[in-house]
Amino acid sequence: MDRQGTHINDRINVAIDGPAGAGKSTVARLVAQKLSYIYVDTGAMYRAVTWYMIREGISPENYDKVCQKVHDMVIELIPEKDVQKVLINGEDVTPHIRSLQVNGLVSQYSKIEGVRSRLSHLQRQMALRKGVVMDGRDIGTTVLPDAEVKIFMTASVEERALRRYMELREAEVVSLQQLEKDIAARDRLDEGREISPLRRAEDAILLDTTSMDIHQAVEAIVSHCRSHVDGERNHL
């Protein structure tokens, strides 16, 4: 049993998908805390790869070089109280991966098949023991299609841009209108890419958080998870 008295056999995997700026990372981390699960921030992994490629001067058009670098990369996720640290080859890159430069290029690297297959493999390895909350854009459809609970978390473009604006305003000068354009463009790229496009899995629960705060979104997902576990117990 874990510290909350939950049998290890009751552990499930939770997939939270949705578009940019929906608040998936914050909500997923808090859901994992509530359930005493492990949180896997897949978006941070793609951002870390993007930052690394920018630093090394490797453009997304240089497919072979990108794929070679990603294959040789050691990517670690280290949970801390309020953030998940991301290390590449032992280097903490967490402070760099949310910049506007990374925001603007992450979709270009993320759509490369070699990048997605490598990171998807690592993510599946992380989920083998169950008890994982994983967020991204293709978790329920591609990475963990057998996840017991799937959530498709979204919000209006305006609301997502406002959240990102509040997140960035201390660090970078960017207008709310520009963020709305950027997020709408990111949606089009994510939905239109050939490899693992952003879409809601058929068995995913739609959660529109436009009018919800973080606490409400977390409680809604935790409730779905507990209902699933209770339902499985009742079938035994």
Backbone as CSV, one residue per row, in Angstrom:
resi,resn,N_x,N_y,N_z,CA_x,CA_y,CA_z,C_x,C_y,C_z
1,MET,0.846,-1.201,0.000,0.000,0.000,0.000,0.879,1.248,0.000
2,ASP,0.392,2.366,-0.569,1.152,3.605,-0.530,0.749,4.402,0.697
3,ARG,1.312,5.640,0.803,1.090,6.407,2.025,-0.348,6.885,2.191
4,GLN,-1.152,6.808,1.131,-2.552,7.176,1.258,-3.444,5.959,1.467
5,GLY,-2.810,4.783,1.600,-3.599,3.582,1.837,-4.154,2.971,0.574
6,THR,-3.639,3.373,-0.572,-4.096,2.828,-1.847,-3.241,1.622,-2.223
7,HIS,-3.880,0.528,-2.584,-3.119,-0.640,-3.018,-2.353,-0.319,-4.293
8,ILE,-1.110,-0.790,-4.369,-0.293,-0.557,-5.565,-1.009,-1.093,-6.801
9,ASN,-1.732,-2.204,-6.643,-2.441,-2.787,-7.783,-3.558,-1.886,-8.292
10,ASP,-3.971,-0.912,-7.466,-5.019,0.017,-7.880,-4.478,1.151,-8.746
11,ARG,-3.176,1.244,-8.852,-2.577,2.369,-9.583,-2.952,2.315,-11.063
12,ILE,-3.218,3.472,-11.593,-3.583,3.587,-13.006,-2.673,4.622,-13.659
13,ASN,-2.711,4.676,-14.976,-2.032,5.732,-15.707,-3.059,6.741,-16.194
14,VAL,-2.708,8.009,-16.090,-3.607,9.102,-16.442,-2.977,9.911,-17.571
15,ALA,-3.675,10.019,-18.698,-3.196,10.776,-19.859,-3.986,12.082,-19.967
16,ILE,-3.287,13.202,-19.952,-3.937,14.514,-20.082,-3.398,15.192,-21.335
17,ASP,-4.245,15.314,-22.323,-3.871,15.958,-23.588,-4.592,17.283,-23.733
18,GLY,-4.119,18.079,-24.677,-4.781,19.340,-24.960,-3.844,20.306,-25.643
19,PRO,-4.378,21.421,-26.130,-3.583,22.392,-26.890,-2.679,23.233,-25.993
20,ALA,-1.830,24.032,-26.629,-0.893,24.895,-25.915,-1.629,25.874,-25.008
21,GLY,-1.088,26.072,-23.810,-1.636,27.075,-22.902,-2.884,26.669,-22.153
22,ALA,-3.251,25.395,-22.221,-4.469,24.950,-21.537,-4.255,24.757,-20.039
23,GLY,-3.003,24.837,-19.596,-2.707,24.645,-18.180,-2.455,23.199,-17.802
24,LYS,-2.162,22.363,-18.799,-2.012,20.919,-18.559,-0.908,20.608,-17.548
25,SER,0.243,21.267,-17.701,1.383,20.928,-16.851,1.100,21.206,-15.386
26,THR,0.572,22.390,-15.104,0.265,22.754,-13.717,-0.759,21.808,-13.124
27,VAL,-1.830,21.565,-13.876,-2.908,20.703,-13.388,-2.415,19.262,-13.230
28,ALA,-1.676,18.762,-14.209,-1.191,17.382,-14.143,-0.272,17.177,-12.948
29,ARG,0.593,18.149,-12.679,1.502,18.040,-11.533,0.724,17.967,-10.224
30,LEU,-0.321,18.792,-10.103,-1.128,18.805,-8.876,-1.975,17.538,-8.740
31,VAL,-2.469,17.022,-9.874,-3.202,15.754,-9.846,-2.290,14.646,-9.348
32,ALA,-1.073,14.621,-9.852,-0.107,13.599,-9.429,0.167,13.702,-7.929
33,GLN,0.301,14.928,-7.428,0.519,15.117,-5.992,-0.653,14.571,-5.183
34,LYS,-1.864,14.877,-5.625,-3.074,14.436,-4.907,-3.167,12.915,-4.852
35,LEU,-2.756,12.265,-5.931,-2.869,10.808,-6.019,-1.604,10.090,-5.552
36,SER,-0.575,10.862,-5.179,0.745,10.293,-4.848,1.300,9.495,-6.028
37,TYR,1.123,10.056,-7.236,1.624,9.450,-8.460,2.875,10.197,-8.928
38,ILE,3.488,9.677,-9.984,4.637,10.324,-10.609,4.135,11.188,-11.770
39,TYR,4.616,12.419,-11.841,4.228,13.319,-12.926,5.301,13.313,-14.008
40,VAL,4.879,13.145,-15.259,5.798,13.179,-16.399,5.371,14.320,-17.335
41,ASP,6.183,15.359,-17.385,5.906,16.533,-18.216,6.535,16.323,-19.594
42,THR,5.756,15.766,-20.516,6.318,15.450,-21.840,6.628,16.719,-22.627
43,GLY,5.824,17.773,-22.413,6.084,19.033,-23.104,7.449,19.587,-22.753
44,ALA,7.839,19.433,-21.487,9.157,19.906,-21.053,10.266,19.136,-21.759
45,MET,10.011,17.858,-22.046,11.008,17.061,-22.755,11.206,17.605,-24.171
46,TYR,10.098,17.897,-24.858,10.208,18.450,-26.215,10.840,19.845,-26.192
47,ARG,10.503,20.629,-25.179,11.083,21.965,-25.056,12.587,21.882,-24.797
48,ALA,12.973,20.905,-23.969,14.392,20.742,-23.665,15.186,20.361,-24.918
49,VAL,14.611,19.459,-25.707,15.254,19.074,-26.967,15.377,20.294,-27.887
50,THR,14.310,21.081,-27.960,14.317,22.281,-28.808,15.397,23.256,-28.363
51,TRP,15.460,23.518,-27.058,16.479,24.442,-26.540,17.881,23.939,-26.873
52,TYR,18.094,22.651,-26.712,19.407,22.066,-26.978,19.780,22.240,-28.452
53,MET,18.832,21.978,-29.343,19.112,22.100,-30.778,19.411,23.548,-31.158
54,ILE,18.675,24.491,-30.547,18.936,25.910,-30.811,20.351,26.263,-30.367
55,ARG,20.728,25.820,-29.181,22.062,26.133,-28.655,23.165,25.536,-29.533
56,GLU,22.900,24.325,-30.042,23.907,23.660,-30.866,23.883,24.128,-32.321
57,GLY,22.914,24.984,-32.649,22.829,25.501,-34.012,22.338,24.478,-35.021
58,ILE,21.514,23.531,-34.572,20.990,22.488,-35.459,19.544,22.833,-35.809
59,SER,19.276,23.163,-37.052,17.940,23.595,-37.457,17.004,22.396,-37.593
60,PRO,15.692,22.623,-37.479,14.742,21.509,-37.616,14.753,20.894,-39.011
61,GLU,15.278,21.614,-39.999,15.368,21.070,-41.353,16.465,20.012,-41.473
62,ASN,17.402,20.021,-40.533,18.517,19.068,-40.561,18.082,17.789,-39.828
63,TYR,17.123,17.070,-40.437,16.483,15.916,-39.803,17.482,14.896,-39.264
64,ASP,18.445,14.515,-40.087,19.381,13.453,-39.694,20.177,13.833,-38.455
65,LYS,20.666,15.068,-38.430,21.467,15.530,-37.293,20.604,15.613,-36.030
66,VAL,19.387,16.127,-36.178,18.466,16.217,-35.038,18.213,14.830,-34.458
67,CYS,17.885,13.885,-35.322,17.557,12.524,-34.869,18.758,11.853,-34.212
68,GLN,19.940,12.078,-34.766,21.155,11.496,-34.188,21.388,12.049,-32.784
69,LYS,21.251,13.368,-32.628,21.471,14.003,-31.326,20.455,13.519,-30.287
70,VAL,19.190,13.423,-30.706,18.143,13.000,-29.766,18.370,11.558,-29.326
71,HIS,18.801,10.716,-30.257,19.027,9.301,-29.935,20.133,9.136,-28.895
72,ASP,21.143,10.014,-28.954,22.287,9.912,-28.044,22.077,10.670,-26.738
73,MET,20.971,11.407,-26.640,20.716,12.276,-25.504,20.264,11.499,-24.272
74,VAL,20.738,11.916,-23.101,20.216,11.386,-21.840,19.295,12.456,-21.250
75,ILE,17.976,12.153,-21.216,16.996,13.111,-20.707,16.461,12.592,-19.374
76,GLU,16.562,13.429,-18.340,16.070,13.042,-17.016,15.038,14.056,-16.532
77,LEU,13.994,13.558,-15.884,13.006,14.400,-15.228,13.154,14.190,-13.725
78,ILE,13.381,15.279,-13.002,13.591,15.183,-11.557,12.506,15.997,-10.852
79,PRO,11.582,15.333,-10.146,10.502,16.062,-9.479,10.997,16.850,-8.274
80,GLU,10.556,18.103,-8.196,10.782,18.919,-7.015,9.433,19.475,-6.580
81,LYS,9.401,20.209,-5.498,8.121,20.581,-4.887,7.186,21.315,-5.859
82,ASP,7.672,22.353,-6.511,6.806,23.167,-7.353,7.170,23.133,-8.835
83,VAL,8.128,22.299,-9.196,8.547,22.260,-10.598,9.174,20.903,-10.880
84,GLN,9.203,20.549,-12.148,9.917,19.339,-12.538,11.174,19.766,-13.299
85,LYS,12.322,19.458,-12.730,13.573,19.824,-13.382,13.826,18.895,-14.562
86,VAL,14.382,19.466,-15.625,14.722,18.690,-16.815,16.229,18.778,-17.030
87,LEU,16.850,17.630,-17.116,18.295,17.568,-17.354,18.571,16.920,-18.704
88,ILE,19.483,17.514,-19.464,19.971,16.902,-20.701,21.463,16.648,-20.523
89,ASN,21.821,15.370,-20.634,23.221,14.967,-20.449,23.788,15.526,-19.139
90,GLY,22.946,15.517,-18.103,23.371,15.962,-16.782,23.270,17.454,-16.531
91,GLU,22.932,18.237,-17.558,22.833,19.696,-17.428,21.388,20.105,-17.168
92,ASP,21.164,20.911,-16.128,19.825,21.402,-15.800,19.452,22.500,-16.795
93,VAL,18.455,22.215,-17.651,18.050,23.186,-18.671,16.700,23.828,-18.339
94,THR,16.160,23.509,-17.164,14.827,23.979,-16.767,14.627,25.488,-16.933
95,PRO,15.597,26.337,-16.537,15.360,27.787,-16.632,15.232,28.310,-18.063
96,HIS,15.636,27.505,-19.044,15.726,28.006,-20.425,14.571,27.579,-21.338
97,ILE,13.773,26.594,-20.909,12.896,25.926,-21.873,11.548,26.608,-22.095
98,ARG,11.240,27.677,-21.357,9.954,28.366,-21.524,10.113,29.718,-22.215
99,SER,11.229,29.938,-22.861,11.472,31.220,-23.529,10.618,31.348,-24.784
100,LEU,10.471,32.581,-25.254,9.701,32.814,-26.479,10.374,32.144,-27.676
101,GLN,11.710,32.092,-27.690,12.421,31.443,-28.798,12.071,29.959,-28.856
102,VAL,12.055,29.301,-27.701,11.679,27.884,-27.661,10.201,27.733,-28.036
103,ASN,9.339,28.612,-27.504,7.914,28.571,-27.852,7.708,28.591,-29.362
104,GLY,8.504,29.429,-30.035,8.320,29.613,-31.467,8.804,28.452,-32.317
105,LEU,9.697,27.617,-31.768,10.295,26.557,-32.584,9.942,25.137,-32.138
106,VAL,9.353,24.989,-30.963,9.145,23.636,-30.434,8.281,22.775,-31.359
107,SER,7.288,23.365,-32.016,6.452,22.582,-32.935,7.255,22.047,-34.116
108,GLN,8.260,22.817,-34.563,9.055,22.399,-35.707,9.882,21.150,-35.387
109,TYR,10.434,21.107,-34.185,11.207,19.927,-33.783,10.291,18.775,-33.377
110,SER,9.152,19.113,-32.759,8.240,18.076,-32.258,7.622,17.245,-33.370
111,LYS,7.518,17.802,-34.564,6.861,17.072,-35.655,7.813,16.104,-36.368
112,ILE,9.088,16.117,-35.983,10.068,15.213,-36.603,9.853,13.804,-36.049
113,GLU,9.644,12.846,-36.938,9.288,11.489,-36.516,10.338,10.870,-35.585
114,GLY,11.613,11.082,-35.882,12.666,10.513,-35.049,12.658,11.065,-33.629
115,VAL,12.301,12.338,-33.498,12.206,12.958,-32.164,11.026,12.370,-31.402
116,ARG,9.867,12.288,-32.082,8.669,11.797,-31.408,8.819,10.327,-31.009
117,SER,9.394,9.517,-31.889,9.518,8.096,-31.571,10.469,7.878,-30.403
118,ARG,11.571,8.639,-30.356,12.533,8.510,-29.264,11.914,8.935,-27.923
119,LEU,11.262,10.101,-27.915,10.694,10.586,-26.658,9.482,9.747,-26.236
120,SER,8.696,9.283,-27.205,7.555,8.413,-26.871,8.038,7.126,-26.216
121,HIS,9.147,6.578,-26.715,9.717,5.368,-26.123,10.121,5.621,-24.669
122,LEU,10.803,6.735,-24.424,11.219,7.063,-23.063,10.012,7.244,-22.147
123,GLN,8.967,7.879,-22.676,7.765,8.129,-21.875,7.041,6.831,-21.531
124,ARG,6.990,5.907,-22.481,6.354,4.610,-22.200,7.127,3.852,-21.128
125,GLN,8.447,3.941,-21.170,9.259,3.287,-20.147,8.924,3.838,-18.764
126,MET,8.703,5.142,-18.689,8.380,5.780,-17.413,7.033,5.309,-16.858
127,ALA,6.146,4.875,-17.745,4.782,4.526,-17.338,4.581,3.039,-17.073
128,LEU,5.615,2.235,-17.247,5.453,0.787,-17.155,4.953,0.318,-15.793
129,ARG,5.370,0.994,-14.737,5.013,0.546,-13.389,3.670,1.093,-12.920
130,LYS,2.974,1.832,-13.760,1.691,2.453,-13.426,1.880,3.574,-12.399
131,GLY,0.774,4.251,-12.097,0.848,5.359,-11.155,1.533,6.578,-11.730
132,VAL,1.239,6.857,-13.022,1.855,7.987,-13.713,0.777,8.929,-14.243
133,VAL,1.001,10.223,-14.077,0.178,11.244,-14.729,1.057,11.892,-15.788
134,MET,0.634,11.800,-17.040,1.453,12.281,-18.154,0.634,13.257,-18.985
135,ASP,1.221,14.414,-19.288,0.481,15.378,-20.108,1.251,15.684,-21.380
136,GLY,0.501,16.033,-22.425,1.105,16.337,-23.711,0.046,16.602,-24.752
137,ARG,0.326,16.175,-25.989,-0.620,16.380,-27.075,-1.056,15.078,-27.742
138,ASP,-0.303,14.004,-27.494,-0.662,12.722,-28.121,-0.525,11.574,-27.123
139,ILE,-0.719,11.860,-25.843,-0.519,10.823,-24.822,-1.608,9.754,-24.928
140,GLY,-2.857,10.183,-24.933,-3.966,9.225,-24.984,-4.130,8.539,-26.317
141,THR,-3.624,9.158,-27.378,-3.791,8.577,-28.719,-2.596,7.738,-29.153
142,THR,-1.387,8.107,-28.740,-0.177,7.467,-29.268,0.753,6.913,-28.188
143,VAL,1.071,7.735,-27.202,2.080,7.327,-26.212,1.522,6.281,-25.248
144,LEU,0.364,6.573,-24.652,-0.270,5.642,-23.709,-1.723,5.385,-24.118
145,PRO,-1.929,4.713,-25.252,-3.308,4.486,-25.713,-4.113,3.604,-24.760
146,ASP,-3.431,2.876,-23.860,-4.116,2.020,-22.898,-4.271,2.670,-21.519
147,ALA,-3.992,3.954,-21.411,-4.156,4.644,-20.128,-5.600,4.481,-19.639
148,GLU,-5.732,4.220,-18.358,-7.064,3.936,-17.808,-7.963,5.175,-17.789
149,VAL,-7.386,6.349,-17.558,-8.162,7.596,-17.587,-7.498,8.544,-18.579
150,LYS,-8.297,9.040,-19.513,-7.801,9.997,-20.510,-8.638,11.271,-20.417
151,ILE,-7.948,12.390,-20.354,-8.597,13.700,-20.277,-8.120,14.540,-21.455
152,PHE,-9.058,15.179,-22.152,-8.671,16.165,-23.162,-9.038,17.528,-22.586
153,MET,-8.005,18.263,-22.181,-8.172,19.513,-21.447,-7.961,20.691,-22.381
154,THR,-8.941,21.572,-22.458,-8.826,22.696,-23.379,-9.411,23.958,-22.747
155,ALA,-9.322,25.059,-23.480,-9.912,26.342,-23.092,-9.898,27.206,-24.348
156,SER,-10.608,28.309,-24.321,-10.637,29.186,-25.490,-9.237,29.747,-25.761
157,VAL,-8.993,30.119,-27.015,-7.696,30.707,-27.379,-7.431,31.952,-26.536
158,GLU,-8.474,32.772,-26.335,-8.311,34.006,-25.562,-7.885,33.713,-24.128
159,GLU,-8.526,32.731,-23.518,-8.199,32.374,-22.139,-6.791,31.779,-22.040
160,ARG,-6.424,30.948,-23.008,-5.091,30.342,-22.987,-4.002,31.399,-23.178
161,ALA,-4.277,32.365,-24.050,-3.308,33.446,-24.260,-3.161,34.290,-22.990
162,LEU,-4.252,34.547,-22.304,-4.206,35.325,-21.064,-3.383,34.603,-20.000
163,ARG,-3.574,33.294,-19.888,-2.803,32.519,-18.907,-1.316,32.566,-19.233
164,ARG,-0.973,32.413,-20.488,0.434,32.452,-20.889,1.010,33.849,-20.666
165,TYR,0.215,34.870,-20.914,0.632,36.262,-20.704,0.986,36.495,-19.236
166,MET,0.125,36.013,-18.345,0.367,36.160,-16.908,1.627,35.404,-16.483
167,GLU,1.879,34.318,-17.164,3.046,33.487,-16.863,4.341,34.158,-17.321
168,LEU,4.276,34.860,-18.452,5.485,35.414,-19.077,5.767,36.874,-18.739
169,ARG,4.771,37.603,-18.263,4.892,39.067,-18.236,6.046,39.576,-17.389
170,GLU,6.443,38.813,-16.362,7.567,39.254,-15.534,8.903,39.109,-16.266
171,ALA,8.957,38.158,-17.188,10.251,37.809,-17.789,10.452,38.409,-19.184
172,GLU,9.398,38.490,-19.988,9.573,38.902,-21.382,8.464,39.857,-21.804
173,VAL,8.832,40.817,-22.632,7.858,41.787,-23.124,7.161,41.204,-24.352
174,VAL,5.872,40.901,-24.196,5.095,40.351,-25.307,3.648,40.758,-25.103
175,SER,2.971,41.105,-26.202,1.585,41.574,-26.070,0.623,40.394,-26.006
176,LEU,-0.515,40.638,-25.386,-1.556,39.624,-25.300,-2.036,39.245,-26.700
177,GLN,-2.151,40.233,-27.580,-2.612,39.973,-28.950,-1.636,39.068,-29.695
178,GLN,-0.331,39.295,-29.484,0.664,38.456,-30.149,0.589,37.031,-29.638
179,LEU,0.363,36.872,-28.330,0.243,35.529,-27.764,-0.972,34.802,-28.333
180,GLU,-2.074,35.520,-28.517,-3.266,34.899,-29.119,-2.948,34.392,-30.521
181,LYS,-2.234,35.192,-31.302,-1.851,34.772,-32.658,-0.919,33.555,-32.603
182,ASP,0.040,33.607,-31.684,1.007,32.514,-31.569,0.322,31.205,-31.177
183,ILE,-0.607,31.286,-30.231,-1.280,30.075,-29.748,-2.195,29.500,-30.832
184,ALA,-2.900,30.382,-31.551,-3.751,29.912,-32.648,-2.909,29.239,-33.735
185,ALA,-1.730,29.815,-34.019,-0.827,29.225,-35.018,-0.297,27.888,-34.523
186,ARG,0.017,27.802,-33.235,0.512,26.544,-32.654,-0.565,25.472,-32.757
187,ASP,-1.815,25.842,-32.506,-2.918,24.881,-32.640,-2.966,24.306,-34.052
188,ARG,-2.841,25.185,-35.038,-2.909,24.725,-36.438,-1.766,23.771,-36.755
189,LEU,-0.567,24.105,-36.264,0.587,23.229,-36.499,0.395,21.874,-35.818
190,ASP,-0.033,21.897,-34.560,-0.191,20.652,-33.802,-1.285,19.760,-34.377
191,GLU,-2.376,20.381,-34.806,-3.499,19.610,-35.347,-3.216,19.112,-36.754
192,GLY,-2.323,19.815,-37.480,-2.098,19.480,-38.884,-0.879,18.632,-39.168
193,ARG,-0.057,18.369,-38.143,1.163,17.610,-38.412,0.837,16.161,-38.755
194,GLU,1.702,15.565,-39.560,1.470,14.193,-40.026,1.699,13.170,-38.922
195,ILE,2.693,13.389,-38.074,3.058,12.426,-37.030,2.342,12.791,-35.728
196,SER,1.475,11.897,-35.247,0.789,12.074,-33.962,0.184,13.470,-33.801
197,PRO,-0.763,13.846,-34.649,-1.374,15.174,-34.513,-2.170,15.298,-33.217
198,LEU,-2.381,16.551,-32.798,-3.206,16.811,-31.622,-4.664,16.482,-31.937
199,ARG,-5.214,15.536,-31.222,-6.639,15.237,-31.347,-7.112,14.532,-30.084
200,ARG,-8.402,14.624,-29.852,-8.973,13.992,-28.670,-9.183,12.505,-28.940
201,ALA,-8.683,11.665,-28.034,-8.915,10.220,-28.153,-10.409,9.953,-28.006
202,GLU,-10.886,8.914,-28.684,-12.322,8.616,-28.669,-12.849,8.374,-27.260
203,ASP,-12.014,7.816,-26.396,-12.461,7.510,-25.033,-11.974,8.540,-24.011
204,ALA,-11.561,9.720,-24.485,-11.101,10.763,-23.571,-12.265,11.622,-23.095
205,ILE,-12.192,12.037,-21.845,-13.186,12.932,-21.260,-12.812,14.369,-21.616
206,LEU,-13.736,15.124,-22.189,-13.483,16.516,-22.543,-13.638,17.393,-21.302
207,LEU,-12.606,18.176,-21.003,-12.648,19.084,-19.856,-12.316,20.490,-20.343
208,ASP,-13.350,21.324,-20.484,-13.167,22.716,-20.907,-12.950,23.561,-19.657
209,THR,-11.743,24.115,-19.529,-11.386,24.847,-18.308,-11.468,26.361,-18.469
210,THR,-12.131,26.833,-19.536,-12.202,28.273,-19.786,-12.713,29.021,-18.561
211,SER,-13.734,28.456,-17.904,-14.346,29.122,-16.747,-13.982,28.441,-15.429
212,MET,-12.927,27.634,-15.435,-12.511,26.924,-14.231,-11.178,27.445,-13.723
213,ASP,-10.994,27.426,-12.400,-9.669,27.723,-11.883,-8.881,26.417,-11.763
214,ILE,-7.621,26.532,-11.381,-6.747,25.354,-11.324,-7.302,24.312,-10.358
215,HIS,-7.759,24.772,-9.187,-8.267,23.850,-8.173,-9.455,23.044,-8.707
216,GLN,-10.360,23.710,-9.412,-11.534,23.015,-9.954,-11.140,21.977,-11.000
217,ALA,-10.175,22.332,-11.848,-9.723,21.388,-12.882,-9.066,20.170,-12.241
218,VAL,-8.242,20.412,-11.232,-7.574,19.309,-10.540,-8.591,18.383,-9.895
219,GLU,-9.549,18.961,-9.194,-10.550,18.146,-8.499,-11.393,17.330,-9.476
220,ALA,-11.700,17.909,-10.638,-12.493,17.190,-11.641,-11.741,15.949,-12.130
221,ILE,-10.440,16.088,-12.378,-9.655,14.956,-12.880,-9.444,13.910,-11.788
222,VAL,-9.124,14.356,-10.586,-8.941,13.420,-9.467,-10.222,12.625,-9.235
223,SER,-11.343,13.284,-9.339,-12.642,12.609,-9.161,-12.846,11.515,-10.208
224,HIS,-12.500,11.804,-11.460,-12.605,10.788,-12.521,-11.694,9.601,-12.227
225,CYS,-10.479,9.897,-11.741,-9.521,8.820,-11.436,-10.036,7.930,-10.307
226,ARG,-10.530,8.540,-9.260,-11.011,7.764,-8.123,-12.262,6.972,-8.488
227,SER,-13.109,7.548,-9.317,-14.305,6.828,-9.768,-13.914,5.594,-10.572
228,HIS,-12.876,5.740,-11.410,-12.418,4.597,-12.209,-11.895,3.490,-11.305
229,VAL,-11.052,3.852,-10.337,-10.481,2.849,-9.440,-11.579,2.166,-8.629
230,ASP,-12.538,2.953,-8.121,-13.664,2.389,-7.358,-14.489,1.433,-8.230
231,GLY,-14.690,1.829,-9.483,-15.455,0.992,-10.406,-14.762,-0.327,-10.667
232,GLU,-13.421,-0.284,-10.811,-12.651,-1.511,-11.041,-12.705,-2.415,-9.812
233,ARG,-12.641,-1.837,-8.639,-12.715,-2.636,-7.412,-14.055,-3.352,-7.314
234,ASN,-15.109,-2.631,-7.683,-16.447,-3.212,-7.565,-16.662,-4.373,-8.517
235,HIS,-15.835,-4.434,-9.584,-15.967,-5.538,-10.535,-15.218,-6.779,-10.095
236,LEU,-14.382,-6.627,-9.068,-13.591,-7.769,-8.598,-14.429,-8.711,-7.747
